[in-house]
mmCIF file of C-alpha atoms in Angstrom:
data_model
loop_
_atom_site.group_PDB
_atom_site.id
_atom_site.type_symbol
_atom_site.label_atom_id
_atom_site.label_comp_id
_atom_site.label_asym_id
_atom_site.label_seq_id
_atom_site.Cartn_x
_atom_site.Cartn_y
_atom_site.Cartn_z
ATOM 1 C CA UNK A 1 0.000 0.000 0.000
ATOM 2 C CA UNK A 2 1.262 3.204 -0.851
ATOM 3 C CA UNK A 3 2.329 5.583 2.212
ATOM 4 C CA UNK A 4 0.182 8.647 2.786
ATOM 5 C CA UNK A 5 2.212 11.652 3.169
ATOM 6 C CA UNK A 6 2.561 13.896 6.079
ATOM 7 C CA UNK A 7 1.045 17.269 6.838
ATOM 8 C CA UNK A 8 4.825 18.780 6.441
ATOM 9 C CA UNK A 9 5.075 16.894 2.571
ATOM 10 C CA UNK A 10 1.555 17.319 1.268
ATOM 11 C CA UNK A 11 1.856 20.899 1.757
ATOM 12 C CA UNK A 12 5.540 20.968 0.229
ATOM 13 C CA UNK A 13 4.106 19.224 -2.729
ATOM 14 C CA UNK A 14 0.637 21.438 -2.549
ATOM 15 C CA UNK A 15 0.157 24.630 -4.717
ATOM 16 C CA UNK A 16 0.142 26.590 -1.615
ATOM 17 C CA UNK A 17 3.978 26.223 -1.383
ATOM 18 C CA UNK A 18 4.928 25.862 -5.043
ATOM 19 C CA UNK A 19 4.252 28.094 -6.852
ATOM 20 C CA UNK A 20 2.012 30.348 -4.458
ATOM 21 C CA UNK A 21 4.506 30.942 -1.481
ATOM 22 C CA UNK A 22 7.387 31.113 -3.635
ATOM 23 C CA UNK A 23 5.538 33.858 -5.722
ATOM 24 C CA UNK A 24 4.525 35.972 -2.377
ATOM 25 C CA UNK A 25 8.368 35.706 -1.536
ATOM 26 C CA UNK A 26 9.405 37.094 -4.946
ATOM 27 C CA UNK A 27 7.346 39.828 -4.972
ATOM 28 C CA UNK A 28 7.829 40.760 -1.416
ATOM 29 C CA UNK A 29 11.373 40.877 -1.744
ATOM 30 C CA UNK A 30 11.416 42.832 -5.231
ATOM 31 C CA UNK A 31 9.126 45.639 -3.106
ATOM 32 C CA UNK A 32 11.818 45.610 -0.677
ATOM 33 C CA UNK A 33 14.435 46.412 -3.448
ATOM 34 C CA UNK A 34 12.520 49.306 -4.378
ATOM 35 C CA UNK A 35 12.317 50.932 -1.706
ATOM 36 C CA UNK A 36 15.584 51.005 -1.046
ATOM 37 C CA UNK A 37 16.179 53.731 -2.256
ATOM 38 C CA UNK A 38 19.479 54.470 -0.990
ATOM 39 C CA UNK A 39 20.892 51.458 -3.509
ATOM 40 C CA UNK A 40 22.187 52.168 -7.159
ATOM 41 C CA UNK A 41 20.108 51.819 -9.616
ATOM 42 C CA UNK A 42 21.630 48.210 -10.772
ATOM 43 C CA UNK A 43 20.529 46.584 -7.716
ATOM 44 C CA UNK A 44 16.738 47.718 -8.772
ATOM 45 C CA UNK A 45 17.263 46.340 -12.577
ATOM 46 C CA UNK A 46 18.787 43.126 -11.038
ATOM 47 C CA UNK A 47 16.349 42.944 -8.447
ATOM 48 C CA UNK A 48 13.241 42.929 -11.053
ATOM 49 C CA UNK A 49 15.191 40.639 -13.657
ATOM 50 C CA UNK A 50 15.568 38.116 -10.211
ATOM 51 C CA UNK A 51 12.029 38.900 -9.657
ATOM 52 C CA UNK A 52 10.880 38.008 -13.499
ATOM 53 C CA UNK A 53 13.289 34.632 -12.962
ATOM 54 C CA UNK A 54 11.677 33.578 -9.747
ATOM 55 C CA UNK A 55 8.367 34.051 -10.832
ATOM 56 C CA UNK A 56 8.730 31.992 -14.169
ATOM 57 C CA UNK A 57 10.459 29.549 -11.863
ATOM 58 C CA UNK A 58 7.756 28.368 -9.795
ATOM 59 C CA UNK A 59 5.337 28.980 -12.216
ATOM 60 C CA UNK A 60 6.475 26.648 -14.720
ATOM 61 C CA UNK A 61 7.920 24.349 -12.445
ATOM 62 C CA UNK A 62 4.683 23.608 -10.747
ATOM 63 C CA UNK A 63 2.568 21.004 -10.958
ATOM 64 C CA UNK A 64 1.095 21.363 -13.443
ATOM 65 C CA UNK A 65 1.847 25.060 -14.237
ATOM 66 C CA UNK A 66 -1.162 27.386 -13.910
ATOM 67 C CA UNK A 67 -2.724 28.169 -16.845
ATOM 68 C CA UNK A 68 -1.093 26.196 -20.052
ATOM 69 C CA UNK A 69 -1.505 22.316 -17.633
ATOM 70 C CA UNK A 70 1.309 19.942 -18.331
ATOM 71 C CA UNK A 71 4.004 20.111 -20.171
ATOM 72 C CA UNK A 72 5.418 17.563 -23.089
ATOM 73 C CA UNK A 73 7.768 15.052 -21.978
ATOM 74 C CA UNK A 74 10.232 16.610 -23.926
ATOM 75 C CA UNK A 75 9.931 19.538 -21.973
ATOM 76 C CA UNK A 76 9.724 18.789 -18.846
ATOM 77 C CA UNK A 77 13.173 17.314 -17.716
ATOM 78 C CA UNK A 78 14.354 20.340 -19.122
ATOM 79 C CA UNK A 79 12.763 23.233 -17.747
ATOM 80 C CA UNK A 80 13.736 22.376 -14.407
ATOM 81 C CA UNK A 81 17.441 21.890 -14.993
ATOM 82 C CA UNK A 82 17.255 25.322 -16.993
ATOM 83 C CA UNK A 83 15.769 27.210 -13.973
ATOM 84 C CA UNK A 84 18.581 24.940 -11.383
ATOM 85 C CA UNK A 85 21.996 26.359 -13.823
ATOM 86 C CA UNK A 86 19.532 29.703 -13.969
ATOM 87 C CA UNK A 87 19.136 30.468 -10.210
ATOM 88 C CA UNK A 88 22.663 29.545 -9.919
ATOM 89 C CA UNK A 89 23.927 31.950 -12.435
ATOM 90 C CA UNK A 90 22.095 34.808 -10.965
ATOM 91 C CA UNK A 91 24.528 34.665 -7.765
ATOM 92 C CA UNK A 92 27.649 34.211 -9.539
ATOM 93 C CA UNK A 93 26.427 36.510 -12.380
ATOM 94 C CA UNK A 94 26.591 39.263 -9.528
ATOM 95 C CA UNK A 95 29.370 37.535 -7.762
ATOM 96 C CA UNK A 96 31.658 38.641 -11.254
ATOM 97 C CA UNK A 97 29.920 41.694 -11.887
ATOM 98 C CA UNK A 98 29.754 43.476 -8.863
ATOM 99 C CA UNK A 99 31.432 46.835 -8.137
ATOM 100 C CA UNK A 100 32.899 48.859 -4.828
ATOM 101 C CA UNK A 101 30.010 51.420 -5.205
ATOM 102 C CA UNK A 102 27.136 48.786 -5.517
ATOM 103 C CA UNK A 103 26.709 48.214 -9.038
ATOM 104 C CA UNK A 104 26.337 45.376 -11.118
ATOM 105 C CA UNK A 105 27.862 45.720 -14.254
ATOM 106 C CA UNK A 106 27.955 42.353 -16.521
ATOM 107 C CA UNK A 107 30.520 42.188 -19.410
ATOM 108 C CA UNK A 108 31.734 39.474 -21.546
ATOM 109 C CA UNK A 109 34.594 38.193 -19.444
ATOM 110 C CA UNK A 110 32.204 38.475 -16.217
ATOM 111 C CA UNK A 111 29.542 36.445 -17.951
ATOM 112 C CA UNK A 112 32.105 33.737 -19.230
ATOM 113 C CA UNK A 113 33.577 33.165 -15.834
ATOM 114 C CA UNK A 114 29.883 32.989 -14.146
ATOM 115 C CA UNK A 115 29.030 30.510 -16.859
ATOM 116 C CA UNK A 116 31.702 28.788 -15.980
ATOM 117 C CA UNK A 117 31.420 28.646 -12.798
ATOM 118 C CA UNK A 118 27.686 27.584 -12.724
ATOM 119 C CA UNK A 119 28.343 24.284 -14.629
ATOM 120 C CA UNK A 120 31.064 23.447 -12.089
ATOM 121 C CA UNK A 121 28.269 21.150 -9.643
ATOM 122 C CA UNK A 122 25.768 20.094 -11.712
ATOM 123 C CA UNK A 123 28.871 17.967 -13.963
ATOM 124 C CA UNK A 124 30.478 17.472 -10.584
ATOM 125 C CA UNK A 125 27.675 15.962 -8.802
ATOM 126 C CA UNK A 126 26.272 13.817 -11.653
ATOM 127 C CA UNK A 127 29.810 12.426 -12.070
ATOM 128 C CA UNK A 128 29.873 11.409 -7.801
ATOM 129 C CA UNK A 129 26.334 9.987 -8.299
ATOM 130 C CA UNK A 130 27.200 7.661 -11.273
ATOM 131 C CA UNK A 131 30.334 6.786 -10.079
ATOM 132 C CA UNK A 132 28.890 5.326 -6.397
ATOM 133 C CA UNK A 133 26.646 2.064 -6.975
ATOM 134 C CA UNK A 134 22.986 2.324 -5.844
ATOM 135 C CA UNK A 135 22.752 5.872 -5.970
ATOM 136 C CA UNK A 136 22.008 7.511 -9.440
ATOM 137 C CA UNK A 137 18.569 5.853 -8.997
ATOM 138 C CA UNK A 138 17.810 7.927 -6.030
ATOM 139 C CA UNK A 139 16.698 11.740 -6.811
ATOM 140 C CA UNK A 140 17.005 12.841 -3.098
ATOM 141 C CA UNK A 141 20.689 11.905 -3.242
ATOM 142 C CA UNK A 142 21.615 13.802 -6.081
ATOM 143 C CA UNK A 143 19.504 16.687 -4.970
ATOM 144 C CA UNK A 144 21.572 16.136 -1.289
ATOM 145 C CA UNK A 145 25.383 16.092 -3.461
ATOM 146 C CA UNK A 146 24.420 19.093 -5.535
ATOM 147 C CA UNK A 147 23.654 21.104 -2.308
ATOM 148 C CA UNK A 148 26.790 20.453 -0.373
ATOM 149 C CA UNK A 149 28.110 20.530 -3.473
ATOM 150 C CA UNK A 150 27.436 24.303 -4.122
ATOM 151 C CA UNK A 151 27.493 24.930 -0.680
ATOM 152 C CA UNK A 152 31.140 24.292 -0.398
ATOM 153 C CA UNK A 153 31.762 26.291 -3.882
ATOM 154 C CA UNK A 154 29.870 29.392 -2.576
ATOM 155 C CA UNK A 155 32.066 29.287 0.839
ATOM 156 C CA UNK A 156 35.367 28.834 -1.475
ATOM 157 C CA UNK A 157 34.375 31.365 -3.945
ATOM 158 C CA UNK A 158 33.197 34.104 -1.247
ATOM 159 C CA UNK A 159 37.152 33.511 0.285
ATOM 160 C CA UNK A 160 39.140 33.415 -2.850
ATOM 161 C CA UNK A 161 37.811 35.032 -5.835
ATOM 162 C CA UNK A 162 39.194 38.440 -5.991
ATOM 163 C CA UNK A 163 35.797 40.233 -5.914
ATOM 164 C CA UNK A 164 34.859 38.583 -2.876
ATOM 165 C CA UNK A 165 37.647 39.602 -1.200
ATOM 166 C CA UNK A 166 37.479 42.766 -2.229
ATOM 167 C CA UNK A 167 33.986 43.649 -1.150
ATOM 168 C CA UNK A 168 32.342 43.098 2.115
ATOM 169 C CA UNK A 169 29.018 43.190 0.212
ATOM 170 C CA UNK A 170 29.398 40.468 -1.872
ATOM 171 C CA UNK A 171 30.664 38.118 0.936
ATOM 172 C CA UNK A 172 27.519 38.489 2.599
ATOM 173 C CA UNK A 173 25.529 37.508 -0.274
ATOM 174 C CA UNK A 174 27.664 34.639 -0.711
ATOM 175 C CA UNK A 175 27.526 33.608 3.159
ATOM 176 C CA UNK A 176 23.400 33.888 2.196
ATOM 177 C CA UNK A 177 23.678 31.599 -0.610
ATOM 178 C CA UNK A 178 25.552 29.212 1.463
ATOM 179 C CA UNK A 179 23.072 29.334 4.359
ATOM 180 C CA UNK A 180 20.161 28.593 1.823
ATOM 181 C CA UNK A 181 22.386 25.749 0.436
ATOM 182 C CA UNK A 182 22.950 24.401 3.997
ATOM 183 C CA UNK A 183 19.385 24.503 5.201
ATOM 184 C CA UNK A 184 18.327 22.560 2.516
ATOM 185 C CA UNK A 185 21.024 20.055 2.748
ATOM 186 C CA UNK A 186 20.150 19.554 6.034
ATOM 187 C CA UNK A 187 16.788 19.193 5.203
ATOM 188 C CA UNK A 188 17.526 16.553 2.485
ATOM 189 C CA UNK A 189 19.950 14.925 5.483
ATOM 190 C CA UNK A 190 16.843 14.796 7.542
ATOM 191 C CA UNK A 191 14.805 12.827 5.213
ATOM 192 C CA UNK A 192 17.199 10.377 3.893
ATOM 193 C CA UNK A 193 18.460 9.537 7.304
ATOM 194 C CA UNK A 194 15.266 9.702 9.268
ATOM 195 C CA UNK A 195 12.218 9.711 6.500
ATOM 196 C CA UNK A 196 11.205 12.879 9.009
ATOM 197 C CA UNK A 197 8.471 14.580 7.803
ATOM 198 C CA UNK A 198 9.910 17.423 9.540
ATOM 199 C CA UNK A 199 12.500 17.553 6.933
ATOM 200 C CA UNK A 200 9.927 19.091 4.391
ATOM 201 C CA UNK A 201 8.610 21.384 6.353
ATOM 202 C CA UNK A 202 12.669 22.504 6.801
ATOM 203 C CA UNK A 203 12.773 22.321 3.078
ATOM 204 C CA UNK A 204 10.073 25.256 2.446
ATOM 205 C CA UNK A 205 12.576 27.663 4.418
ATOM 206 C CA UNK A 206 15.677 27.821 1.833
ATOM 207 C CA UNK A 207 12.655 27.135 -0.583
ATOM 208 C CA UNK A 208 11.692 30.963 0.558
ATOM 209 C CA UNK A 209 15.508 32.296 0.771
ATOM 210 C CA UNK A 210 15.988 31.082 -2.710
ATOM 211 C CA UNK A 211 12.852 32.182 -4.621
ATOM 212 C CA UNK A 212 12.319 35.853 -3.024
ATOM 213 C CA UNK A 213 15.351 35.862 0.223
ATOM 214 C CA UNK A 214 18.161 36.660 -2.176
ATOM 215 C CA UNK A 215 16.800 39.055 -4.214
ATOM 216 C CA UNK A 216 15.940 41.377 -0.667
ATOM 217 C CA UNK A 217 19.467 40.212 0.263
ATOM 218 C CA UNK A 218 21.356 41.914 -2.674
ATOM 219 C CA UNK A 219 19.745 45.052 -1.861
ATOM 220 C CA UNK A 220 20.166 44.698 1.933
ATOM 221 C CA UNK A 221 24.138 44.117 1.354
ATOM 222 C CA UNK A 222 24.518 46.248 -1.412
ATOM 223 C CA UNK A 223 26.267 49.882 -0.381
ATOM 224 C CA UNK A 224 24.699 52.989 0.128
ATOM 225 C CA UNK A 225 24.997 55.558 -2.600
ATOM 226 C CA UNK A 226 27.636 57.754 -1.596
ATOM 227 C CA UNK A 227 25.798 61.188 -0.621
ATOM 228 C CA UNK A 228 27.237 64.311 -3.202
ATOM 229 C CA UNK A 229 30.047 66.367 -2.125
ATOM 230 C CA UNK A 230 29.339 69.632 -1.526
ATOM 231 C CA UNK A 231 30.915 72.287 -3.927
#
């Protein structure tokens, strides 16, 4: 007989959580970037481009998305691995691109190394999952590698690469990105190890930081604009 889920999974798996929660999040966040109004204008563009993202993100990752129902099979493996590399590429697209005063500034070398850097886990992590017997037939295992995973690649990249170091604003986003990374490795820990419902409901919190909590985070970290000096 099949197992009836908990309260904690049935809601994770409801349209409550995914895409309506995740949606609330996005927008919530974006308001907060606007009225900041104390931050450059970048962080408003890249705030609203995050805010587009996240909001095509959980809708079409839902299920079924609102509106157009399923999607083909051909489709539908791919739309979530586009949105994974996608949401990944948005950090590291600012982590390359980010300036002393609080801009964000792509250009072609930025974009090329944030390219690069985003397919570093996903190739990394389906390479550990084949390579150990038993596992690349368990999702929750790959989802759990991938985490710690980027986890340990946002803590290495917010103490080495040279923008990092340089600004005390983009080390705090990474330090978010790795706390939204950890909570839902934990979470994933949780359910592998224990089959806790309580590990879903742990889930929905990163869920949050990643959909609308890094997008309010940019503009929270991001400097002030420096105030005119007087003539």
């Amino acid at each position: 007989m099949p197992v009836e889920p908990g309260l904690f999974e049935a809601f994770y798996a409801s349209a409550w959580q995914h895409p309506w929660l995740l949606w609330w999040a996005a927008a919530l966040a974006c308001r907060y970037a606007f009225r900041r109004h104390d931050r450059g204008s970048d962080v408003r563009r890249y705030a609203a481009s995050l805010t587009v993202l996240s909001a095509t993100d959980a809708w079409l990752t839902a299920s079924p998305p609102y509106a157009i129902g399923p999607l083909p099979e051909a489709v539908s493996a791919l739309v979530p691995l586009f949105f994974v590399l996608a949401g990944d590429f948005r950090f590291l697209l600012l982590l390359t691109s980010a300036t002393d005063s609080g801009g964000i500034r792509p250009h072609t070398r930025s974009i090329a190394s944030a390219a690069a850097f985003t397919l570093i886990v996903p190739v990394a992590s389906q390479l550990l999952v084949s390579a150990v017997p038993g596992w690349g037939d368990k999702p929750r295992v790959l989802y759990l590698t991938y985490e710690l995973l980027f986890l340990a690649l946002a803590l290495a990249l917010r103490r080495v690469h040279p923008i990092a170091k340089k600004l005390r604003w983009v080390r705090s986003v990474c330090g978010f990105v790795a706390l939204y990374y950890g909570l839902w490795a934990l979470a994933d820990l949780l359910i592998l190890g224990t089959g806790s419902d309580l590990g879903f409901a742990l889930r929905v919190v990163p869920n949050v930081l990643y959909y609308g909590g890094l997008i309010a985070a940019i503009a929270h970290f991001a400097p002030r604009l420096r105030a005119p000096s007087a003539v």
